[in-house]
Coordinates of C-alpha atoms in Angstrom, one line a residue:
M1 CA -46.0 38.6 147.5
R2 CA -47.2 41.9 146.2
A3 CA -43.8 43.5 146.9
S4 CA -42.1 40.7 145.1
H5 CA -44.3 41.2 142.1
Q6 CA -43.6 45.0 142.0
R7 CA -39.9 44.3 142.2
V8 CA -40.1 42.0 139.2
R9 CA -42.2 44.5 137.2
G10 CA -39.6 47.3 138.0
T11 CA -36.8 45.0 136.9
V12 CA -38.5 44.2 133.7
I13 CA -39.1 47.9 132.9
I14 CA -35.5 48.7 133.7
G15 CA -34.3 45.7 131.6
V16 CA -36.4 46.8 128.6
G17 CA -35.0 50.3 128.9
L18 CA -31.5 49.1 129.0
L19 CA -32.2 46.8 126.0
L20 CA -33.5 49.7 124.0
A21 CA -30.6 51.9 125.0
G22 CA -28.1 49.2 123.9
C23 CA -29.8 48.0 120.7
A24 CA -31.2 51.2 119.4
P25 CA -29.4 54.3 120.9
G26 CA -30.7 56.4 117.9
L27 CA -34.2 56.1 119.3
I28 CA -33.4 58.0 122.5
P29 CA -33.3 61.5 120.8
N30 CA -36.8 60.8 119.5
I31 CA -38.1 60.8 123.1
P32 CA -38.9 64.5 123.6
F33 CA -37.6 64.8 127.2
L34 CA -34.4 63.0 126.3
M35 CA -33.5 65.2 123.2
S36 CA -30.2 67.1 123.3
A37 CA -30.1 70.8 122.6
E38 CA -28.4 70.3 119.3
T39 CA -31.1 67.8 118.2
M40 CA -33.9 70.1 119.2
E41 CA -32.3 72.9 117.2
R42 CA -32.0 70.7 114.2
R43 CA -35.6 69.5 114.5
H44 CA -36.8 73.1 114.9
A45 CA -34.9 74.1 111.8
D46 CA -36.4 71.2 109.8
W47 CA -39.8 72.1 111.0
E48 CA -39.4 75.7 110.0
L49 CA -38.3 74.6 106.5
R50 CA -41.3 72.2 106.3
R51 CA -43.6 75.0 107.3
A52 CA -42.4 77.1 104.4
E53 CA -42.9 74.2 102.1
L54 CA -46.4 73.5 103.3
A55 CA -47.2 77.2 102.8
M56 CA -46.0 77.0 99.2
L57 CA -48.1 73.9 98.6
E58 CA -51.2 75.7 100.1
T59 CA -50.6 78.7 97.8
Y60 CA -50.1 76.8 94.6
R61 CA -52.3 73.8 95.0
V62 CA -55.4 76.0 95.0
R63 CA -57.2 74.6 91.9
R64 CA -59.7 76.8 90.2
E65 CA -62.3 76.2 87.6
F66 CA -60.8 77.3 84.3
S67 CA -64.1 78.6 83.1
E68 CA -63.8 81.4 85.7
H69 CA -60.6 82.7 84.2
Y70 CA -60.3 81.9 80.5
N71 CA -62.0 85.2 79.4
K72 CA -59.3 87.2 81.2
P73 CA -56.1 88.3 79.5
A74 CA -53.5 85.7 79.0
C75 CA -50.2 85.7 80.9
D76 CA -48.4 88.2 78.8
E77 CA -45.8 89.2 81.3
N78 CA -42.5 87.5 81.8
T79 CA -43.5 84.0 82.8
G80 CA -43.4 83.4 86.5
E81 CA -44.6 86.9 87.4
D82 CA -48.1 85.5 87.2
C83 CA -47.9 81.9 86.2
F84 CA -47.0 79.3 88.8
Q85 CA -43.4 80.2 89.1
G86 CA -42.7 79.7 85.5
E87 CA -43.6 76.1 84.5
Y88 CA -44.5 76.2 80.8
E89 CA -47.3 73.7 81.0
C90 CA -49.6 75.5 83.4
P91 CA -53.0 76.4 81.8
V92 CA -54.2 78.5 84.8
C93 CA -52.5 81.7 86.0
L94 CA -52.3 83.5 89.3
W95 CA -53.6 86.8 87.9
R96 CA -52.5 90.3 88.9
E97 CA -55.2 90.6 91.6
D98 CA -53.7 87.5 93.2
R99 CA -50.2 88.9 93.3
A100 CA -50.6 89.5 97.0
E101 CA -50.7 85.8 97.7
L102 CA -47.2 85.4 96.2
I103 CA -45.9 88.5 98.1
R104 CA -47.1 87.0 101.4
L105 CA -45.5 83.7 100.5
G106 CA -42.2 85.4 99.8
E107 CA -42.4 87.3 103.1
L108 CA -43.0 84.0 104.8
Y109 CA -39.9 82.6 103.1
D110 CA -37.9 85.6 104.4
S111 CA -39.1 85.2 107.9
V112 CA -38.3 81.5 108.0
A113 CA -34.8 82.2 106.7
Q114 CA -34.3 84.9 109.2
R115 CA -35.4 82.7 112.1
L116 CA -33.1 79.9 110.9
G117 CA -30.0 82.2 110.8
D118 CA -27.0 79.8 110.6
P119 CA -28.7 76.4 110.5
P120 CA -27.5 73.9 113.0
R121 CA -25.4 71.0 111.9
G122 CA -27.4 68.1 110.4
T123 CA -30.2 70.3 109.0
S124 CA -31.6 69.0 105.7
V125 CA -29.3 70.3 103.0
Y126 CA -32.0 69.6 100.4
R127 CA -34.6 71.8 102.2
L128 CA -32.0 74.5 102.7
N129 CA -31.3 74.5 99.0
W130 CA -35.1 74.5 98.3
L131 CA -35.8 77.5 100.6
A132 CA -32.9 79.5 99.1
G133 CA -34.0 78.8 95.5
Q134 CA -37.6 79.5 96.1
R135 CA -36.8 82.9 97.8
V136 CA -34.6 84.1 95.0
G137 CA -36.8 82.7 92.3
L138 CA -40.0 84.2 93.7
W139 CA -38.6 87.7 94.2
T140 CA -36.9 87.8 90.7
R141 CA -40.2 86.8 89.1
Q142 CA -42.1 89.4 91.1
G143 CA -39.8 92.1 89.6
Q144 CA -38.1 92.9 92.9
P145 CA -34.4 92.6 92.3
E146 CA -33.3 94.2 95.6
R147 CA -35.2 91.6 97.6
A148 CA -33.8 88.8 95.3
Q149 CA -30.3 90.0 95.8
A150 CA -30.8 90.3 99.6
A151 CA -32.1 86.7 99.6
A152 CA -29.2 85.5 97.6
D153 CA -26.6 87.3 99.7
A154 CA -28.2 85.7 102.9
C155 CA -28.2 82.2 101.3
R156 CA -27.2 79.4 103.8
A157 CA -27.4 76.5 101.5
E158 CA -24.6 74.7 99.6
Y159 CA -21.9 77.0 98.4
W160 CA -22.2 76.3 94.7
W161 CA -26.0 76.7 94.9
C162 CA -25.7 80.0 96.7
E163 CA -23.2 81.3 94.1
A164 CA -25.5 80.2 91.3
L165 CA -28.5 82.0 93.0
R166 CA -26.3 85.2 93.4
G167 CA -25.5 85.0 89.7
L168 CA -29.2 84.6 88.9
A169 CA -30.1 87.6 91.1
R170 CA -27.4 89.8 89.6
Q171 CA -28.2 88.8 86.0
R172 CA -31.9 89.6 86.4
A173 CA -30.9 93.0 87.9
G174 CA -28.7 93.7 84.7
D175 CA -25.3 93.3 86.3
F176 CA -24.0 90.7 83.8
H177 CA -20.3 91.1 84.6
V178 CA -20.7 90.3 88.3
A179 CA -23.2 87.6 87.5
G180 CA -20.7 85.9 85.3
E181 CA -18.2 85.8 88.2
H182 CA -20.7 84.2 90.4
F183 CA -21.5 81.6 87.8
D184 CA -17.8 80.9 87.4
R185 CA -17.4 80.1 91.1
A186 CA -20.6 78.0 91.0
L187 CA -19.2 75.9 88.2
E188 CA -15.9 75.4 90.0
A189 CA -17.6 74.3 93.2
M190 CA -20.6 72.2 92.0
P191 CA -20.3 68.4 91.4
A192 CA -18.3 67.6 88.2
A193 CA -21.3 65.8 86.6
R194 CA -23.5 68.8 87.1
A195 CA -20.9 71.2 85.8
C196 CA -20.5 69.1 82.7
Y197 CA -24.3 69.1 82.1
W198 CA -24.7 72.8 82.7
Q199 CA -22.0 73.5 80.0
E200 CA -23.6 71.1 77.4
I201 CA -24.8 73.2 74.5
A202 CA -25.7 70.4 72.0
L203 CA -29.3 71.8 71.9
Y204 CA -27.9 74.9 70.2
A205 CA -26.2 72.8 67.5
D206 CA -28.7 73.5 64.7
S207 CA -27.7 77.1 64.4
N208 CA -26.7 78.1 60.9
A209 CA -23.3 77.1 59.6
T210 CA -23.2 73.8 61.5
S211 CA -24.6 70.3 61.0
L212 CA -27.1 68.5 63.2
A213 CA -24.7 65.6 63.2
H214 CA -22.3 67.7 65.4
D215 CA -22.9 69.7 68.5
G216 CA -21.6 73.3 69.1
Y217 CA -18.2 71.9 70.2
G218 CA -17.7 70.0 67.0
R219 CA -18.3 66.6 68.7
Q220 CA -20.3 63.9 66.9
M221 CA -23.8 63.5 68.1
R222 CA -25.4 60.1 68.4
Q223 CA -28.8 61.4 68.9
L224 CA -30.2 65.0 69.2
G225 CA -30.8 65.7 72.9
S226 CA -28.8 62.7 74.1
F227 CA -26.3 64.0 76.7
G228 CA -25.5 60.9 78.8
D229 CA -23.0 59.3 76.4
R230 CA -20.7 62.4 76.1
N231 CA -17.5 63.4 77.8
C232 CA -17.3 66.9 79.2
P233 CA -16.3 69.5 76.7
E234 CA -12.7 70.9 76.8
E235 CA -12.4 74.1 78.7
R236 CA -10.9 75.9 75.7
D237 CA -13.9 74.8 73.5
V238 CA -16.4 76.1 76.1
E239 CA -14.6 79.4 76.3
A240 CA -14.4 79.8 72.5
F241 CA -18.1 79.0 72.1
W242 CA -19.2 81.7 74.5
I243 CA -16.8 84.2 73.1
L244 CA -18.4 83.7 69.7
A245 CA -21.9 83.9 71.2
D246 CA -21.2 87.2 73.0
P247 CA -23.4 89.8 71.3
L248 CA -20.9 92.7 71.7
W249 CA -17.2 92.3 72.7
S250 CA -17.0 96.0 73.5
V251 CA -19.5 95.7 76.4
P252 CA -18.1 94.3 79.7
G253 CA -19.1 90.8 80.5
N254 CA -20.9 88.3 78.4
P255 CA -24.7 88.8 78.8
R256 CA -25.5 85.8 76.5
R257 CA -23.5 83.4 78.7
A258 CA -24.9 84.9 81.9
E259 CA -28.4 84.4 80.4
H260 CA -27.7 80.8 79.7
F261 CA -26.5 80.0 83.2
A262 CA -29.3 82.1 84.7
R263 CA -31.8 79.9 82.8
M264 CA -30.0 76.8 84.1
T265 CA -30.2 78.1 87.7
D266 CA -33.9 79.0 87.2
L267 CA -34.6 75.5 85.9
H268 CA -33.1 74.0 89.0
V269 CA -35.2 76.3 91.2
H270 CA -38.2 75.1 89.2
H271 CA -37.3 71.5 89.6
L272 CA -37.1 71.8 93.3
F273 CA -40.6 73.4 93.1
L274 CA -42.0 70.5 91.0
E275 CA -40.5 67.9 93.3
S276 CA -42.3 69.5 96.2
M277 CA -45.6 69.4 94.2
D278 CA -45.1 65.9 93.1
P279 CA -42.3 63.6 94.6
H280 CA -42.2 61.6 91.4
G281 CA -41.5 64.7 89.3
A282 CA -41.9 64.9 85.6
H283 CA -39.7 64.2 82.5
L284 CA -37.5 67.2 82.4
L285 CA -35.4 66.8 79.2
E286 CA -37.9 68.4 77.0
H287 CA -38.5 71.1 79.6
H288 CA -34.7 71.9 79.6
T289 CA -34.7 72.1 75.8
L290 CA -37.7 74.4 75.6
V291 CA -36.5 76.9 78.3
L292 CA -32.9 77.1 77.2
R293 CA -33.8 77.4 73.5
H294 CA -36.9 79.6 73.8
G295 CA -36.9 81.1 77.3
W296 CA -39.9 81.0 79.5
P297 CA -43.2 81.4 77.7
T298 CA -44.7 84.9 77.9
G299 CA -48.2 83.8 77.5
F300 CA -50.7 81.5 75.6
D301 CA -53.9 81.6 73.7
Y302 CA -56.3 79.1 72.2
S303 CA -57.3 78.5 68.6
G304 CA -60.4 76.6 69.6
D305 CA -62.7 76.1 72.5
P306 CA -60.7 77.0 75.7
L307 CA -63.0 74.7 77.7
A308 CA -61.5 71.7 75.9
I309 CA -58.9 71.3 78.7
R310 CA -61.0 72.3 81.7
N311 CA -60.7 68.8 83.0
R312 CA -56.9 69.0 83.2
R313 CA -56.2 69.0 86.9
S314 CA -52.5 68.2 87.3
L315 CA -49.7 70.7 87.2
M316 CA -47.4 68.1 85.7
P317 CA -47.0 67.5 81.9
P318 CA -48.1 64.1 80.6
R319 CA -46.0 61.3 81.9
R320 CA -43.8 59.6 79.3
G321 CA -42.0 56.3 79.0
A322 CA -38.5 55.7 80.4
A323 CA -36.8 56.4 77.1
P324 CA -36.6 60.2 76.4
Q325 CA -38.7 61.4 73.4
V326 CA -37.5 64.5 71.6
V327 CA -40.4 66.7 70.7
S328 CA -40.6 70.4 70.1
D329 CA -43.3 71.0 72.7
P330 CA -45.7 68.6 74.4
W331 CA -48.5 71.2 74.3
R332 CA -48.2 71.7 70.5
R333 CA -49.7 68.3 70.1
N334 CA -52.9 70.0 71.1
P335 CA -53.6 72.5 68.3
R336 CA -56.0 74.3 70.6
M337 CA -53.2 75.8 72.8
R338 CA -50.4 78.0 71.5
L339 CA -47.5 79.2 73.7
H340 CA -45.8 82.6 73.1
Y341 CA -42.1 83.1 73.7
G342 CA -40.2 86.3 74.1
R343 CA -38.9 87.9 70.9
G344 CA -35.2 88.5 70.4
Q345 CA -32.3 87.8 68.1
A346 CA -30.6 84.4 67.6
F347 CA -26.9 85.0 68.5
T348 CA -25.4 81.7 69.4
V349 CA -22.9 80.7 66.7
A350 CA -22.2 77.0 67.0
L351 CA -18.9 77.0 65.2
E352 CA -15.5 75.5 66.1
P353 CA -12.8 78.2 66.3
E354 CA -11.1 76.9 63.2
Q355 CA -14.3 77.4 61.3
A356 CA -15.1 80.8 62.9
L357 CA -11.7 82.2 61.8
R358 CA -12.7 81.8 58.1
A359 CA -16.5 82.4 58.3
G360 CA -18.0 85.2 56.3
P361 CA -20.0 88.1 57.8
E362 CA -23.4 86.4 57.0
V363 CA -22.6 83.6 59.5
F364 CA -22.1 86.1 62.3
A365 CA -25.0 88.4 61.4
P366 CA -27.8 88.5 64.0
R367 CA -30.8 86.5 62.8
P368 CA -34.5 87.4 63.3
A369 CA -36.2 85.5 66.1
T370 CA -37.5 82.1 65.0
G371 CA -38.8 78.9 66.6
G372 CA -35.2 78.2 67.5
E373 CA -33.0 79.7 70.2
S374 CA -33.6 83.3 70.7
Y375 CA -32.2 86.0 73.0
A376 CA -33.0 89.6 73.5
P377 CA -29.8 91.6 74.2
P378 CA -30.0 94.0 77.2
F379 CA -28.9 97.0 75.2
G380 CA -31.6 96.5 72.6
P381 CA -31.6 94.9 69.1
V382 CA -28.3 94.5 67.3
E383 CA -28.3 95.5 63.6
P384 CA -25.8 93.7 61.3
L385 CA -23.1 95.6 59.5
D386 CA -21.4 94.4 56.4
L387 CA -17.6 94.7 56.2
Q388 CA -14.5 93.7 54.2
S389 CA -11.1 93.0 55.6
G390 CA -7.6 91.9 54.3
F391 CA -4.0 91.5 55.4
F392 CA -1.2 93.7 53.9
R393 CA 2.3 94.9 54.6
T394 CA 3.3 98.6 54.8
A395 CA 6.3 100.4 56.1
G396 CA 7.8 97.1 57.2
R397 CA 4.8 96.2 59.3
D398 CA 2.1 93.5 59.0
V399 CA -1.3 95.2 59.1
L400 CA -5.0 94.3 58.9
I401 CA -7.3 96.7 57.1
V402 CA -11.1 96.8 57.5
R403 CA -13.8 99.0 55.9
S404 CA -17.5 99.3 56.5
A405 CA -20.2 101.8 55.9
V406 CA -21.7 104.0 58.6
P407 CA -25.4 102.9 59.0
P408 CA -27.7 105.5 57.3
T409 CA -29.8 106.4 60.4
A410 CA -30.5 109.4 62.5
R411 CA -29.9 107.6 65.8
P412 CA -26.8 109.0 67.4
A413 CA -24.2 106.6 68.8
A414 CA -23.9 106.5 72.6
G415 CA -20.2 105.9 72.4
P416 CA -17.3 105.7 69.9
W417 CA -17.0 102.9 67.4
Q418 CA -14.9 100.0 68.6
F419 CA -12.7 97.7 66.5
I420 CA -11.8 94.4 68.2
T421 CA -10.1 91.2 66.9
W422 CA -9.9 87.7 68.4
D423 CA -7.4 85.2 67.2
G424 CA -8.7 82.3 69.2
A425 CA -6.5 83.1 72.3
R426 CA -6.5 86.9 72.8
F427 CA -8.2 90.2 71.9
R428 CA -6.8 93.3 70.3
Q429 CA -8.4 96.7 70.0
A430 CA -7.8 99.8 67.8
P431 CA -9.5 103.2 67.4
V432 CA -11.9 103.7 64.5
P433 CA -11.7 107.0 62.8
A434 CA -15.0 107.8 61.0
S435 CA -14.5 109.5 57.6
G436 CA -17.7 110.7 56.1
D437 CA -20.1 107.8 55.6
T438 CA -17.4 105.1 55.9
L439 CA -15.4 103.4 58.7
A440 CA -11.8 102.5 57.8
V441 CA -9.4 100.8 60.1
I442 CA -5.7 99.9 59.7
V443 CA -4.1 98.1 62.6
A444 CA -0.7 96.5 63.1
T445 CA -1.2 92.8 63.8
P446 CA 0.6 89.6 63.0
W447 CA -0.6 87.7 59.9
E448 CA -2.8 85.3 61.9
A449 CA -6.4 84.1 61.3
Q450 CA -8.7 86.3 63.3
V451 CA -12.4 87.2 63.8
V452 CA -12.8 91.0 63.5
S453 CA -15.7 93.0 64.9
L454 CA -16.8 96.6 64.4
E455 CA -19.3 97.7 67.1
S456 CA -21.1 100.7 68.4
V457 CA -24.0 101.2 70.9
H458 CA -26.7 103.7 70.1
E459 CA -29.7 104.9 72.0
E460 CA -32.0 102.1 70.9
G461 CA -29.7 99.2 70.4
A462 CA -26.3 98.5 68.7
W463 CA -24.6 97.9 65.3
R464 CA -22.2 95.1 64.8
G465 CA -20.2 93.7 61.9
R466 CA -18.3 90.5 62.5
S467 CA -16.3 88.3 60.1
G468 CA -13.6 85.8 60.0
T469 CA -10.4 86.6 58.0
R470 CA -7.3 84.6 57.2
P471 CA -4.0 85.7 55.7
P472 CA -2.5 84.1 52.6
Q473 CA 0.3 81.7 53.1
A474 CA 3.8 83.2 52.5
L475 CA 7.2 81.9 51.3
P476 CA 10.5 83.0 52.9
D477 CA 11.3 85.3 49.9
V478 CA 8.0 86.0 48.3
A479 CA 4.5 86.8 49.8
I480 CA 1.2 88.2 48.5
S481 CA -1.5 90.1 50.3
S482 CA -5.2 89.4 50.6
V483 CA -7.4 90.2 47.6
I484 CA -9.8 93.1 48.3
L485 CA -12.6 94.5 46.2
V486 CA -12.4 98.1 45.3
D487 CA -14.6 100.4 43.2
D488 CA -13.8 100.5 39.5
V489 CA -14.6 104.1 38.7
E490 CA -11.3 106.0 38.7
G491 CA -8.8 103.5 37.4
S492 CA -6.3 101.5 39.4
P493 CA -5.4 102.5 43.0
N494 CA -1.9 103.7 43.4
G495 CA -0.8 101.9 46.6
L496 CA -2.5 100.7 49.8
T497 CA -3.6 104.1 51.1
E498 CA -5.6 104.8 48.0
A499 CA -6.8 101.2 47.9
L500 CA -8.2 101.5 51.4
A501 CA -10.0 104.7 50.5
R502 CA -11.7 103.0 47.6
M503 CA -12.2 99.6 49.3
L504 CA -15.8 98.5 49.1
P505 CA -17.5 98.7 52.5
G506 CA -18.7 95.1 52.5
T507 CA -18.8 91.9 50.6
R508 CA -22.5 92.0 49.7
L509 CA -22.7 93.4 46.2
P510 CA -25.8 94.3 44.2
A511 CA -25.9 92.6 40.8
G512 CA -24.2 94.7 38.2
T513 CA -21.8 96.3 40.5
R514 CA -18.6 97.6 38.8
A515 CA -15.7 96.4 40.9
A516 CA -12.0 95.6 40.7
A517 CA -9.7 93.4 42.7
Y518 CA -6.6 94.8 44.3
W519 CA -3.6 92.9 45.7
E520 CA 0.1 93.3 46.4
M521 CA 3.2 91.2 46.2
Y522 CA 6.2 91.5 48.5
A523 CA 9.7 90.5 47.4
D524 CA 13.2 92.0 47.3
S525 CA 14.0 91.0 43.6
P526 CA 12.0 90.6 40.3
V527 CA 9.6 87.6 40.3
N528 CA 8.7 85.7 37.1
A529 CA 5.3 84.2 37.7
A530 CA 2.0 83.1 36.2
V531 CA -1.1 84.6 37.6
D532 CA -4.4 82.6 37.6
V533 CA -7.6 84.2 38.7
A534 CA -10.9 82.3 39.0
V535 CA -14.3 83.4 40.2
R536 CA -16.6 80.4 41.0
R537 CA -19.8 79.8 42.9
T538 CA -19.4 78.3 46.3
E539 CA -22.9 76.9 47.0
R540 CA -24.4 73.8 45.4
P541 CA -26.4 74.4 42.2
G542 CA -30.2 74.3 42.4
L543 CA -32.3 71.3 41.5
I544 CA -33.2 72.5 38.1
S545 CA -29.6 73.3 37.2
R546 CA -28.6 69.8 38.3
I547 CA -31.4 68.1 36.3
T548 CA -30.7 70.1 33.1
G549 CA -26.9 69.7 33.5
G550 CA -26.3 73.4 33.7
R551 CA -23.2 74.5 35.6
P552 CA -22.8 77.8 37.3
P553 CA -20.7 80.2 35.2
E554 CA -17.0 80.5 36.2
L555 CA -14.8 83.5 35.3
R556 CA -11.2 82.6 34.7
V557 CA -8.2 84.7 33.6
R558 CA -4.6 83.7 33.3
W559 CA -1.5 85.7 32.4
E560 CA 2.3 85.6 32.9
E561 CA 4.6 88.5 33.7
V562 CA 7.8 89.5 35.4
M563 CA 6.9 91.7 38.4
E564 CA 9.7 94.0 39.6
P565 CA 9.0 95.2 43.1
V566 CA 9.8 98.8 44.0
S567 CA 11.1 99.1 47.6
G568 CA 10.1 95.5 48.1
M569 CA 6.5 95.8 46.9
T570 CA 4.4 95.9 43.8
H571 CA 0.7 96.1 43.4
R572 CA -1.8 94.9 40.7
T573 CA -5.5 95.5 39.9
F574 CA -7.8 93.6 37.6
D575 CA -11.4 94.3 36.6
L576 CA -14.2 92.0 37.7
D577 CA -17.0 91.4 35.3
L578 CA -19.7 90.9 37.9
H579 CA -22.8 91.8 35.8
T580 CA -22.7 88.2 34.4
L581 CA -22.9 86.6 37.9
Q582 CA -26.1 85.2 39.2
P583 CA -27.2 86.0 42.8
G584 CA -25.5 83.8 45.3
S585 CA -22.2 83.3 47.1
W586 CA -18.9 83.5 45.1
Q587 CA -15.2 82.9 45.7
L588 CA -12.4 84.8 44.0
E589 CA -9.2 82.8 44.1
L590 CA -5.8 84.2 43.0
V591 CA -2.9 81.8 42.4
L592 CA 0.6 83.0 41.9
T593 CA 2.8 80.3 40.4
L594 CA 6.5 81.1 40.6
H595 CA 9.0 79.9 38.0
T596 CA 10.2 77.4 40.6
G597 CA 6.7 75.7 40.6
E598 CA 5.8 77.0 44.1
E599 CA 2.3 78.5 44.5
L600 CA 0.9 81.3 46.6
R601 CA -2.9 81.6 47.0
S602 CA -5.2 84.4 48.2
E603 CA -9.0 84.2 48.4
A604 CA -11.9 86.6 48.8
L605 CA -15.5 85.7 49.4
F606 CA -18.4 87.9 48.3
T607 CA -22.2 87.6 47.7
V608 CA -24.2 88.9 44.8
F609 CA -27.8 89.8 45.4
E610 CA -30.7 91.4 43.5
P611 CA -31.0 95.1 44.5

């Protein structure tokens, strides 16, 4: 009887085992002594990754009473060196004496990555991405670019993410050209939706010379900060935007573009960090806008009692509703706390190429840092140069002439002056001979709308003058040149060479300037034409002028003559009575009406200011 009972029990155990094997074969690898070698390797890899995550949580979740620290200096270094890996909302910092904690954490990350080597198949991709991002992010914020680059080169996460991290490490080390190549490969390999989002620049759309109703690519905006209802921008529009945003075309690479994608990568590193701290995360749209527009905060201070927020315990910003709210900064609702952002110069020019090719120098001039997007160029501050340009023909060639003034400064240039033009598709370069205190360039180029740039790097920064320029329209038998402003001291210039020597070195004129306008006509036979010249204000009149009915003054001159070209060319000069013009932006328009009724137009833009 006992033997029969034992046989029945053994049969039941075997039956249950067979049932489990047949119905739930996935449970077998969970039994330690039945795990395969591959499964054990994967579990070991996942445990190593989890160990690194737990170490991070232990390091950063240490909450301290704010009263112990508020009298110490604020986080005035690049955010992230001291301040919880960079999240803008943290009120408590890891101070310099606590830097060793972060160094130990980074060394733990390195040791875990070294033990993992090539992770076995099936290892959590999310945690591999997390570890790679935290390693590179921590070492870059600790100011150790060699360790950051080594961590990025040893990345074993997704290919696109590794390339983005390599770009971040190279960019933070100052190698912008190589960083740009890494970011290009990352954009090609990452999911299409992410690549579209990384290239969205609508938050830059309130730069000058553009409307808030359109983003930087000229697309209509339904709502500022609303990205989900857009199509991806065209590749040519993206390329044009970053070409126009590049601080210096004469410096290899595009440091401004590299900075943008480095911030995008850093944001993703930070989001992986936040998701570890709080699985529910936080609303990140405002965070994106702040970091991309301003950069990471460099510190904070309080305008009132710093103990007012001592009861704030969470690292997360306040939770919001499902619908995104566009605000400048969640902390600025509390007047007691003020965040400080790095200073720089606003460079991003949110213009369509067609607009850029006709924009004046003031649109491209670097602007002082404001509450909007700012960027500090790696070669130092860029000082704006004024310049004037125009299209002419000489010796059977189409040429573009440009003139500017050498900046009155004792700082020597580190290299020669560079002249570069961009016609929306390609670049052209020409040498710049410096003559005394002026820069004069004459370069053979087709009559095509272009953006011209005069650039030079000196010991403490750079000079740059950039402007759009468009040639006049031409008829098959008759054409006219651009109208340029020349000094009105020694009579009319006798030809283009003399006109270039007397060309004003810019389009910003002090009130009362004595100036004349010079232009040329090209034809093989005498031309009977009427010449109309008008100088009118381009901006809208002020409120008082509109109320009182006053209109801005307009200078207008008209004459008729028969012009007889010599060797296919004739030139004309007329005085400009600028002392009657009020400060503001003005347009000079010359219209040549032929006896056939056809018209040729040439324009020049200039600004009058109080000296």
